[in-house]
Amino acid sequence: RCVVTPASSSPAVAAAATEVPEKMKAWAYDEYGDAGVLKLDEAVSVPPVGEDQVLVRVEAAALNPVDSKRRMGKFKATDSPLPTVPGYDMAGVVVKVGSQVKSLKEGDEVYGHISEKVLEGPKQYGSLAEYTAVEEKLVAVKPKNIDFAQAAGLPLAIETAHEGLERAGFSAGKSILVLGGAGGVGSLVIQMAKQVFGASKVAATASTPKLELLKSLGADVAIDYTKENFEELPEKYDVVFDAVGQGDKAVKVVNEGGSVVVLTGAVAPPGFRFVVTSDGSVLTKLNPYLESGKVKPIVDPKGPFPFSQVVEAFSYLETGRATGKVVISPI
Ligand code: NDP
């Protein structure tokens, strides 16, 4: 993989360096279950590239709770067939382009969430592999100031944060409470509410050791859920963004006419739940905020985990205690 091409080498030698093999290493499972069903397979076929797709040499990938839920068989009815190479998030280099691809070329550094619908027919060959094939419209050019590991953690979480804030009608001057502010999604909701949407006030919940992080992300109020019940505090908000699964409590702290958006668990009106749709144009739209440093990727300090430690990385994610994103790099 780490082919060093001497500066004096001919173009033919350089081209050979990006040649795509027929087989690759990938993590895969052929039955549903806990992280133990994952096996590193050294000879998985490199996926074919559709005409609207690019083939990406994956440099880094990130884990999401939905990878675990899918692996446990919670979306069996609408899942792709087994065996599955899991993984939605990736950052890497384009090594092949389909005939209908317009804006990307070989050598472009891209990132994205590779399955348009997370739960309905997600890709059988995901991002926890050396190569993955993905539609051009689902990826974007990687911001120059962040590395592959940082970029890999962004797509699914930032698209969820963006879609949730839009669906909730969030806009400048409104207040928001973010439940689960230190997680992959919450850490981006705080930053985006403040930096992209112009929130008047951001409050967020986390446990004691993570309160400083909430502040550093832009939260005006950091609520320690081990000491206070947010639903018993006097403050109400225009929007509540629930990344924990506390819909029943979230609806108690929203202002009249406000919105409660939840990512998981049940919620009664005016709350609603949605499932993110992958969209590379959202990443492109947000790139200026990433490149200016107004919105920062948060990579969990226990990582990045090397490719050989995907099982350990999943076990850590599944503790529910991750800070920002659990990233796999290098691959
Ligand atoms: P993470 O694994 O990143 O969340 C971990 C964080 O949650 C930790 O930092 C932890 O902080 C925090 N947390 C746990 N319990 C609480 C609590 N009671 N109050 C406040 N914070 C808490 O998850 P994600 O952010 O990636 O995802 C969050 C949820 O949203 C998951 O269920 C996921 O499946 C779902 N999701 C749904 C999507 C959709 O489209 N519907 C899209 C993306 C995610 P601490 O250690 O301080 O407790």
XYZ file of C-alpha atoms and ligand atoms in Angstrom:
379
model
C 0.000 0.000 0.000
C 2.642 2.510 0.978
C 4.262 2.503 -2.411
C 7.057 5.021 -2.458
C 7.495 6.379 -5.926
C 10.891 8.009 -6.406
C 10.664 11.578 -7.704
C 12.526 10.602 -10.864
C 10.194 7.708 -11.726
C 8.482 7.639 -15.112
C 4.701 8.250 -15.433
C 4.271 4.545 -16.255
C 5.770 3.604 -12.897
C 3.610 6.175 -11.099
C 0.464 4.817 -12.794
C 1.329 1.287 -11.709
C 1.422 2.527 -8.118
C -2.363 3.207 -8.158
C -3.288 -0.066 -9.839
C -6.246 -1.673 -8.105
C -5.883 -5.293 -6.987
C -8.687 -7.844 -7.429
C -8.741 -8.799 -3.753
C -8.552 -6.718 -0.610
C -8.594 -6.936 3.154
C -11.969 -6.207 4.732
C -13.808 -6.808 7.985
C -16.891 -8.930 7.367
C -19.561 -10.994 9.101
C -21.756 -13.731 7.737
C -24.142 -13.959 10.691
C -25.738 -11.358 12.943
C -24.433 -10.956 16.463
C -22.099 -9.063 18.799
C -18.659 -7.735 17.780
C -17.311 -11.310 17.937
C -18.910 -12.153 14.566
C -16.514 -9.763 12.813
C -13.650 -11.444 10.974
C -10.783 -9.916 9.052
C -10.959 -11.451 5.569
C -7.783 -11.048 3.513
C -9.336 -11.963 0.161
C -12.580 -10.071 -0.369
C -13.256 -9.095 -4.003
C -12.785 -5.388 -4.609
C -16.324 -4.151 -5.389
C -17.175 -3.301 -9.010
C -17.601 0.390 -9.835
C -21.012 1.452 -11.184
C -21.203 4.136 -13.858
C -22.267 6.775 -11.324
C -19.716 5.597 -8.738
C -16.105 6.094 -7.762
C -13.845 3.471 -6.243
C -12.110 4.847 -3.156
C -8.957 3.504 -1.570
C -10.070 3.888 2.040
C -7.499 5.650 4.232
C -9.703 5.960 7.312
C -13.184 4.877 8.371
C -15.383 5.678 11.351
C -17.848 3.648 13.380
C -21.420 4.630 14.114
C -23.913 3.093 16.557
C -26.001 2.112 13.518
C -23.177 -0.234 12.414
C -23.659 -2.094 15.692
C -27.462 -2.111 15.476
C -27.258 -3.422 11.914
C -24.762 -6.119 12.921
C -27.106 -7.198 15.730
C -29.770 -7.820 13.081
C -32.102 -4.970 14.088
C -32.701 -4.001 10.438
C -32.675 -7.529 9.053
C -35.817 -7.027 6.996
C -34.348 -4.177 4.964
C -30.634 -4.987 5.203
C -28.431 -6.015 2.289
C -27.695 -9.762 2.082
C -24.987 -11.365 4.222
C -22.013 -11.522 4.245
C -21.644 -7.852 5.144
C -18.604 -5.616 5.082
C -19.834 -2.984 7.567
C -19.052 0.711 7.662
C -20.830 3.847 6.433
C -18.176 6.523 6.948
C -14.922 6.821 5.070
C -12.216 9.153 3.793
C -9.789 8.181 1.070
C -8.470 8.628 -2.436
C -10.378 8.074 -5.694
C -8.640 5.346 -7.704
C -11.258 4.696 -10.396
C -14.258 6.603 -11.764
C -17.409 5.295 -13.477
C -18.307 6.487 -16.994
C -21.007 8.933 -15.805
C -18.922 10.569 -13.072
C -18.582 14.282 -13.752
C -16.859 16.133 -10.952
C -14.327 13.673 -9.514
C -11.140 12.171 -10.925
C -8.452 9.715 -9.878
C -6.301 11.099 -7.110
C -9.038 13.271 -5.551
C -9.161 13.086 -1.764
C -12.778 12.557 -0.747
C -14.946 11.677 2.214
C -18.520 10.594 2.641
C -21.227 8.395 4.102
C -21.522 5.684 1.487
C -25.126 4.431 1.856
C -27.817 6.889 0.854
C -30.332 5.184 3.155
C -28.794 3.876 6.355
C -31.434 1.242 7.091
C -32.910 0.456 3.691
C -30.581 -1.541 1.477
C -27.289 -0.198 2.835
C -24.226 -1.235 0.836
C -23.118 -4.827 1.262
C -19.498 -3.725 0.794
C -18.955 -0.924 3.295
C -16.070 1.236 4.392
C -14.225 -1.138 6.771
C -12.187 -2.338 3.818
C -9.244 -1.273 1.734
C -11.565 -0.207 -1.103
C -15.193 0.818 -1.311
C -17.414 1.858 -4.232
C -19.706 4.836 -3.693
C -21.944 7.096 -5.780
C -20.348 10.400 -6.732
C -23.328 12.290 -5.251
C -22.708 10.826 -1.778
C -19.144 12.125 -1.396
C -17.360 15.458 -1.362
C -13.801 16.675 -1.681
C -12.083 16.472 1.724
C -11.382 19.797 3.436
C -7.680 20.501 2.992
C -6.950 21.372 6.613
C -8.086 18.079 8.128
C -6.492 14.649 7.738
C -8.176 11.441 6.595
C -8.797 10.253 10.168
C -10.532 13.506 11.120
C -12.513 13.583 7.871
C -13.687 9.967 8.191
C -15.483 10.779 11.441
C -17.601 13.517 9.972
C -20.000 12.416 7.231
C -22.824 10.463 8.889
C -22.724 12.522 12.082
C -22.533 15.946 10.459
C -25.210 15.082 7.889
C -27.440 13.934 10.766
C -26.736 17.128 12.700
C -27.470 19.248 9.628
C -30.621 17.380 8.599
C -31.970 17.389 12.157
C -31.422 21.124 12.590
C -33.070 21.840 9.214
C -36.027 19.568 9.898
C -36.490 21.233 13.295
C -36.617 24.620 11.543
C -33.627 25.837 13.503
C -32.504 29.354 12.556
C -30.587 32.379 13.784
C -31.646 33.723 17.155
C -33.225 30.504 18.406
C -32.172 28.556 21.504
C -31.391 24.844 21.578
C -30.790 22.047 24.071
C -28.595 19.199 22.789
C -29.004 15.902 24.663
C -25.802 13.872 24.340
C -23.556 16.824 23.488
C -20.265 14.909 23.756
C -21.119 12.128 21.292
C -20.431 11.865 17.583
C -23.611 13.649 16.542
C -24.073 15.927 19.566
C -20.578 17.420 19.361
C -21.404 18.550 15.833
C -24.933 19.749 16.649
C -23.509 22.122 19.280
C -20.928 23.555 16.878
C -23.290 23.830 13.931
C -26.123 25.384 15.960
C -23.698 28.080 17.055
C -21.421 28.567 14.058
C -23.603 27.709 11.070
C -27.175 28.438 12.179
C -26.526 31.373 14.551
C -28.090 30.062 17.774
C -28.791 32.624 20.503
C -28.155 30.065 23.215
C -26.860 26.493 23.224
C -27.244 24.174 26.211
C -26.066 20.573 26.201
C -25.896 17.541 28.496
C -22.995 15.197 29.324
C -21.402 13.550 32.354
C -19.008 15.457 34.636
C -15.672 14.827 32.832
C -17.099 16.070 29.521
C -18.551 19.419 30.603
C -15.436 21.361 29.618
C -15.597 19.812 26.145
C -19.192 21.016 25.766
C -18.069 24.562 26.592
C -15.136 24.375 24.203
C -17.510 23.357 21.409
C -19.582 26.479 21.997
C -22.184 25.465 24.571
C -23.257 28.397 26.753
C -24.666 26.049 29.358
C -23.239 22.592 30.157
C -25.660 20.439 32.150
C -24.168 17.541 34.140
C -26.742 14.770 33.791
C -25.218 12.877 36.723
C -26.144 15.814 39.019
C -29.212 17.454 37.472
C -32.326 16.375 35.593
C -32.537 18.767 32.647
C -36.337 18.362 32.506
C -36.627 19.743 36.040
C -34.688 22.932 35.302
C -36.735 26.101 34.654
C -35.209 26.876 31.220
C -37.121 25.985 28.021
C -35.778 25.927 24.469
C -36.989 26.604 20.943
C -35.491 23.315 19.771
C -34.435 20.171 21.640
C -32.095 17.854 19.703
C -32.071 14.433 21.373
C -29.114 12.190 20.484
C -29.627 9.971 23.554
C -33.153 8.560 23.376
C -34.888 10.717 25.982
C -37.867 11.801 23.904
C -40.275 11.552 26.839
C -38.270 14.108 28.848
C -37.240 16.203 25.836
C -40.827 17.223 25.040
C -41.140 18.736 28.547
C -38.514 21.420 27.963
C -39.505 22.773 24.572
C -41.071 26.202 24.177
C -44.639 26.427 22.881
C -44.457 26.095 19.094
C -40.914 24.686 19.212
C -39.534 21.424 17.828
C -38.118 18.277 19.380
C -36.025 16.145 17.051
C -34.960 12.701 18.254
C -32.550 10.253 16.669
C -33.449 7.135 18.604
C -36.266 5.864 20.815
C -39.891 6.859 21.013
C -41.248 10.387 21.153
C -44.734 11.909 21.338
C -45.772 15.061 19.404
C -44.494 17.728 18.990
C -41.401 15.524 18.883
C -40.451 13.644 15.722
C -37.833 11.166 14.654
C -36.077 10.931 11.307
C -33.390 8.798 9.684
C -30.531 10.577 7.956
C -30.194 10.520 4.167
C -26.630 10.664 2.894
C -25.941 13.665 0.658
C -22.482 14.763 -0.486
C -23.756 18.253 -1.294
C -24.289 18.840 2.440
C -20.588 18.131 3.014
C -19.656 20.470 0.161
C -21.889 23.186 1.637
C -20.283 22.775 5.063
C -16.690 22.577 3.826
C -16.043 26.303 4.315
C -16.962 25.984 7.995
C -14.577 23.035 8.347
C -11.781 24.719 6.408
C -12.081 27.887 8.484
C -11.994 25.816 11.676
C -15.388 27.105 12.825
C -16.616 23.523 12.950
C -14.064 20.971 14.130
C -14.040 17.196 13.878
C -13.776 15.561 17.316
C -11.884 12.260 17.229
C -12.126 10.183 20.393
C -8.723 10.275 22.127
C -8.694 6.478 22.589
C -8.332 6.303 18.805
C -7.660 6.322 15.984
C -7.684 2.533 16.186
C -5.554 0.655 13.656
C -7.374 -1.517 11.114
C -6.388 -4.659 13.032
C -8.376 -3.425 16.074
C -11.838 -2.955 14.606
C -13.367 -5.394 17.121
C -11.840 -3.475 20.055
C -13.024 -0.209 18.510
C -16.597 -1.524 18.224
C -16.510 -2.803 21.808
C -15.465 0.675 22.910
C -18.151 2.426 20.832
C -20.726 0.072 22.310
C -19.950 1.222 25.848
C -21.864 4.370 24.864
C -19.113 6.515 26.389
C -17.241 7.633 23.252
C -16.250 11.275 22.962
C -16.770 12.473 19.403
C -15.975 9.826 16.813
C -14.405 6.371 17.045
C -12.097 6.347 14.028
C -10.220 3.512 12.305
C -6.930 4.615 10.763
C -4.698 3.779 9.000
C -6.393 1.180 6.805
P -22.176 8.124 20.422
O -21.842 6.694 20.643
O -21.136 9.000 19.831
O -22.683 8.743 21.796
C -21.878 8.599 22.909
C -22.072 9.794 23.820
O -23.382 9.762 24.380
C -21.080 9.818 24.954
O -20.212 10.939 24.801
C -21.970 9.939 26.193
O -21.483 10.915 27.091
C -23.296 10.399 25.634
N -24.396 9.991 26.512
C -24.759 8.732 26.833
N -25.799 8.761 27.688
C -26.085 10.070 27.904
C -27.062 10.748 28.674
N -27.959 10.104 29.410
N -27.072 12.098 28.629
C -26.175 12.783 27.898
N -25.221 12.194 27.151
C -25.186 10.851 27.149
O -23.508 8.146 19.516
P -23.892 9.066 18.256
O -23.808 10.491 18.626
O -23.160 8.614 17.068
O -25.415 8.628 18.068
C -26.347 8.892 19.084
C -27.623 8.079 18.839
O -28.276 8.566 17.669
C -27.403 6.590 18.601
O -28.496 5.886 19.154
C -27.451 6.465 17.090
O -27.808 5.182 16.614
C -28.486 7.498 16.745
N -28.353 8.036 15.397
C -29.477 8.094 14.636
C -29.421 8.666 13.380
C -30.661 8.819 12.582
O -30.591 9.132 11.395
N -31.842 8.636 13.173
C -28.149 9.123 12.796
C -27.033 9.069 13.718
C -27.148 8.522 14.979
P -21.174 10.476 28.630
O -20.000 9.527 28.564
O -20.912 11.775 29.283
O -22.419 9.767 29.109
